[in-house]
Structures are given as C-alpha cells and as structure tokens.
Steps between C-alpha positions, in 0.01 A plus 500: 500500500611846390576761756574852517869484493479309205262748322740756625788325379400415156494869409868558638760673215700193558270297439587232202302281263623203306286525190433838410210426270303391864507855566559758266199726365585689190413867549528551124138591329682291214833421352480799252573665864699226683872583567591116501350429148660800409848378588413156425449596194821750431711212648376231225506763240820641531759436265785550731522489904359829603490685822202588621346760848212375713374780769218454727439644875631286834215241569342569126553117475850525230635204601220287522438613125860429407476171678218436280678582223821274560225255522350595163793467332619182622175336363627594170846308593644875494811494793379778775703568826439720781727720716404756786689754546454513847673179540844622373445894587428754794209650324462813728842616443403743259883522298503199310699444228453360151793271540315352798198472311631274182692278767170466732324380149781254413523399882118449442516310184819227627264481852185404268679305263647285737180444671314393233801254359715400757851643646702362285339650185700830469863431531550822698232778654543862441707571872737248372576618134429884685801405747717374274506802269557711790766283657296583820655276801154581724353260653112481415273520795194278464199626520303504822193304499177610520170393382503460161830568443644245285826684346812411573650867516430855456710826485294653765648247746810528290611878529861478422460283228255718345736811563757255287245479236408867418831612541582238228246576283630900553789408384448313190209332249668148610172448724279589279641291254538187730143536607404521048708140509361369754103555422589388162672170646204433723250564198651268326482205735143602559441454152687217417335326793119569438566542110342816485596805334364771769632577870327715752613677785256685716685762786217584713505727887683790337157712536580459858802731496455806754624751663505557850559747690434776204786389279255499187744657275758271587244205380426737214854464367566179575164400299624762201857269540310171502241543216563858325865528475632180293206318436611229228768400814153364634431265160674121439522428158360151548267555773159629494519757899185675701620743770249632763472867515333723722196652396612880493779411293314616184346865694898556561651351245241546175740431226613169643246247282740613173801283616311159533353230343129566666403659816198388688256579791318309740188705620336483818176274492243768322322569784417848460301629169741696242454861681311781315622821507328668853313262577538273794660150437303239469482076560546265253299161605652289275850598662410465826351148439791396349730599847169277694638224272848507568405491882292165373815381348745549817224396782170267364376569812537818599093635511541321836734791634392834295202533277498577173395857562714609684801287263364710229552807689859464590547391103351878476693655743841362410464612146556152346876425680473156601737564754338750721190320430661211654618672790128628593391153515807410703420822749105433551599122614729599706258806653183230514686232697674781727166646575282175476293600260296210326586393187451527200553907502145618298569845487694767363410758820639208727756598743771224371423643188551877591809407713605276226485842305661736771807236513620519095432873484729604825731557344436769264554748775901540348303681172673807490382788281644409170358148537141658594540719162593221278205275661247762446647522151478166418170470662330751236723496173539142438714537190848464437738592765840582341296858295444606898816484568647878540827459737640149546693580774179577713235283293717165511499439870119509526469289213681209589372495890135528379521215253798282716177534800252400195275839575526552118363220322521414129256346241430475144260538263636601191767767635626455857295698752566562904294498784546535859329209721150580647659376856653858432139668541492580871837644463458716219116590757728606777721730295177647329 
C-alpha cells in the first residue's frame, strides 16, 4: 500500500525511471512543433556531423526530452551517448573555459562508451591520451561517490590537473588537436562496432551554469568563450554533438544561431494562452491537462493525496515548469501530514496548499529593483528580449537571475514568447 512518503517521493528531482516511454507526456501540439522530431530529423538528414544548441529553462523537463531522444535514435540502430556536465564540472563556477568544455564532452563520450561496451573497448580514455600529451606526472584523484555518480574522475575534484590542462591548451593547439584525434578514433570504433555510419553525442547540464554571488558578467564571458568565441572548436568531424544552453543565451547573445548546425528550444508546457496585447493572460485547458497527465505518469495513484483541482491549479500557477510543479506537490504532503490534515488535499484554498505556496515563493524577497523592472517587463511585453535590451552592463544581471530562478518562462507558438508564472500574482499585488 502506497503512502505519503512515497507520493512525496515519486515527485523528487532525483527521482529516476528506467523506461522513459512509462512516463514521458509530449507537450508538443504536434511534431511540426516538437524540438525532438526536429533534431531527429536534422540528425538523419544531415550530410555531415553537425553541431547543434538545445535551450530550455531549469526543470522545463530538457533532459527527460533528450533522454527520449537517445532513445529515439537507438531504435533506428543510430549510436547515442550521454554525458552530464555536472558529472565532470563545477557548474556554479561561473569562469569556465572552452578547453574544459571539449574535454568534459570527450570525458563524457569514453565514460558512455565504455559503459555501453565494456572497459576494454577503447584502448585508452581521454585523461590518459590528455596526460600523455601534457607529460603531466599528477596523480588523478577519483571521484568521490555520490548517488548517481558513476564517473571515474572529474576536473572539479581534479584542480591541478585541470590548471595543467588550460595552461596547455594556452600554450599551444596540441590539445585541441589531440582531443580532434581522439573523437575521431572513438567514432570509428563506434562505427566499426555497430556498422553504422552516424555517432551521437549529447552534452547536457550546461543550462545549469550560474553565477553566484553577482558574478553574472564573469558567466557572461565565459559563455561568449564557450559558445560565441570559436565555435567550430565545439564540432567533431565524425560526430553528430548537442550542448545544453541556458535559455537567455539567445536575449544576450542574438547572433549566436549563425555558427551552428540548428538551434532549438524546449518550451514550457503551454499552459498559459498566447497573450494579447493588454489584456490579461489567460489558461490554456489543453496545457494544463497535459501537466495532470504527467502527474498520472509519475504517481497512478496520486487522486488519493491531492485532487485533481487543486493539481490543475498548481499546473496554472507554476506556468508549465514541471519542476516547481513538482515541488508544490512535494510541499502540500509534507504541510498535510505535518498538520494532519486528511487526505486526499480537495482544495486549492487549503492550508497545505497555501503554505505549500508561501514555501516556493520565499524566496523572492532578494528581487532587487532591476529584477522587479525586468519582471514587470516581461510580464506585459512578451516579445523578444534581446530588442529591450538598452545597457548590458545593467540589463544582464537581471536577466540571467530571473530566468536561472525560472520567474521568466518561455513558450512557443510560432515565434518564442515569455511569460512570468501566475505563482508571481500576489507578488506583483503587493508591489501594486
């Protein structure tokens, strides 16, 4: 029998499936409009490996799409492999490095390779062939184990030998050209083994890269050095690559589509109607019933703990991000079993649910009065960000805390349009 913790549970970030096809809801109206045909289909068409952008908020469900794309592609014998960046980098040090980048995606690829066809299939990994070039005599600290964490090492637990490596690649283009001969070596065993013409790398996490403590330029240039600067350093002439981005990249960096293969977006679940032009915005049913579903999908059971009402309410109020619509459900459990209310939670005036509410909007008390101007902004001209942009020395900062805290959301229909979440409402009440 099912209890709360387990309803609670199933709706955790960490939480993993096996199968993703027992769970995934498509939030595409059709695949005219689905980012995964679309780079299903670039990937099958393209004559050469290309290298390709895929942005999308925190929680907006990118790697579950991704996932289901590796997935896709392996039904049509196509060889797909899977790195997080996370696993290999500190992802809120804001200064990364391109040279840290192309390693963590080859570090990825010899990780996934070697997981899907034994240890002994490459002859050496990339911190091998890496360390030999460099005549480096450090000693590689394994990585620390945590849950999850399957890779052997990463720079971020590796500092010194990372210091070896961009000094190295400073220095000379011997890096970069060991990395070129070493993709291409791996391709070709891929391909040899599976006899297939087309390998896939996907890089996914980078949209997590932040900036604490207000060092947003500082991520600014490092994201101008990782994806602006040299771009084709970012391409493997035998392997197909998707890198993660975050979703302001293109308000900050609007020319940045022209140096790859294909770009592509992953909305938010259409919850909200396209906005009209002063009038207030409005809900879209079919949206919201498609978030109800995905709550189906993770939890069969879960009109025994929160009705659907008040489900499709928090679908409303999180503005179709799965993520903070999972951390609502999480909040009212937690609230009803604290204060022994009786479940299931039937409605959306409930105390669980209004502390459930209180607890993911706390802290938007650090909104300071450039993030209040771009929210209100945002909130009323939905349109492209980047022709708003006057100073980017005062307009970046906002920017990136408003969509790293997803309280700018993104959709499409058509064009790309922005939205702030209704969960935002009492807020924007209070200032009023």
């Amino acid at each position: 029998m099912n209890t709360p913790k387990d309803f609670h549970n199933a709706f955790l970030d960490t939480a993993k499936r096996d199968d993703i096809l027992n769970y995934y809801v498509n939030r595409a109206p059709d695949d005219a409009h689905d980012s995964v045909e679309d780079m299903k289909q670039a990937i099958e068409w393209e004559d050469t490996p290309g290298c390709y952008l895929f942005s999308g908020l925190r929680g907006a469900g990118k790697t579950t799409e991704l996932q289901r794309l590796l997935a896709d592609l392996k039904v049509k014998n196509i060889p797909a492999f899977y790195c997080s960046a996370d696993s290999f980098l500190d992802l809120n040090e804001p200064a990364i490095t391109q040279t840290e980048l192309i390693f963590t995606a080859l570090a990825g690829l010899s990780h996934a390779v070697k997981k899907a066809y034994g240890d002994d299939f490459l002859t050496e990994t990339i911190w091998e062939r890496t360390k030999k070039a460099m005549d480096s005599k450090v000693e590689l600290k394994p990585k620390i184990k945590a849950a999850g964490a399957e890779v052997e090492f990463s720079l971020e637990e590796n500092i010194t030998f990372k210091q070896e490596l961009i000094k190295f690649a400073n220095s000379s283009n011997k890096f970069f050209q060991e990395a070129i001969k070493f993709a291409n070596d791996v391709a070709a065993s891929v391909k040899r083994h599976t006899n297939q013409d087309k390998v896939v790398l996907v890089v996914d996490s980078l949209e997590r890269l932040s900036a604490p403590n207000g060092q947003e330029h500082v991520l600014f240039e490092s994201l101008k050095d990782l994806f602006f600067n040299s771009p084709a350093r970012l391409s493997f002439e035998n392997i197909t690559v998707i890198y993660t981005v975050p979703p302001y990249i293109h308000a900050v960096l609007p020319s940045i589509d022209q140096f790859y293969s294909g770009s592509f977006s992953l909305p938010n679940f259409k919850v909200i109607q396209t906005p009209k032009k002063e009038k207030p915005i409005e809900k879209n049913p079919e949206g919201i019933d498609k978030m109800v579903c995905v709550v189906e999908k993770r939890f069969p059971e879960w009109e025994n703990y929160i009705s659907k009402p008040v489900i499709e309410e928090f679908a409303w109020l999180c503005g179709g991000n799965v993520r903070r619509m999972f951390a609502l459900i999480r909040h009212t459990t937690k609230k009803a079993v604290l204060g022994k209310v009786n479940f299931p939670v039937n409605r959306v005036n409930s105390t669980p649910v209004k502390q459930a509410i209180l607890e993911e909007t706390k802290n938007i008390q650090w909104l300071n009065a450039q993030d209040r101007k771009w929210l209100i902004h945002c909130r009323e001209h939905s349109g492209n960000l980047a022709q708003y942009i006057n100073d980017l020395a005062s307009d970046l900062p906002p920017i990136i805390r408003l969509f790293d805290h997803s309280l700018v959301l993104n959709y499409q229909n058509g064009s790309i349009w922005y939205q702030v979440p209704p969960i935002m409402n009492d807020y924007f009440d209070e200032q009023s």
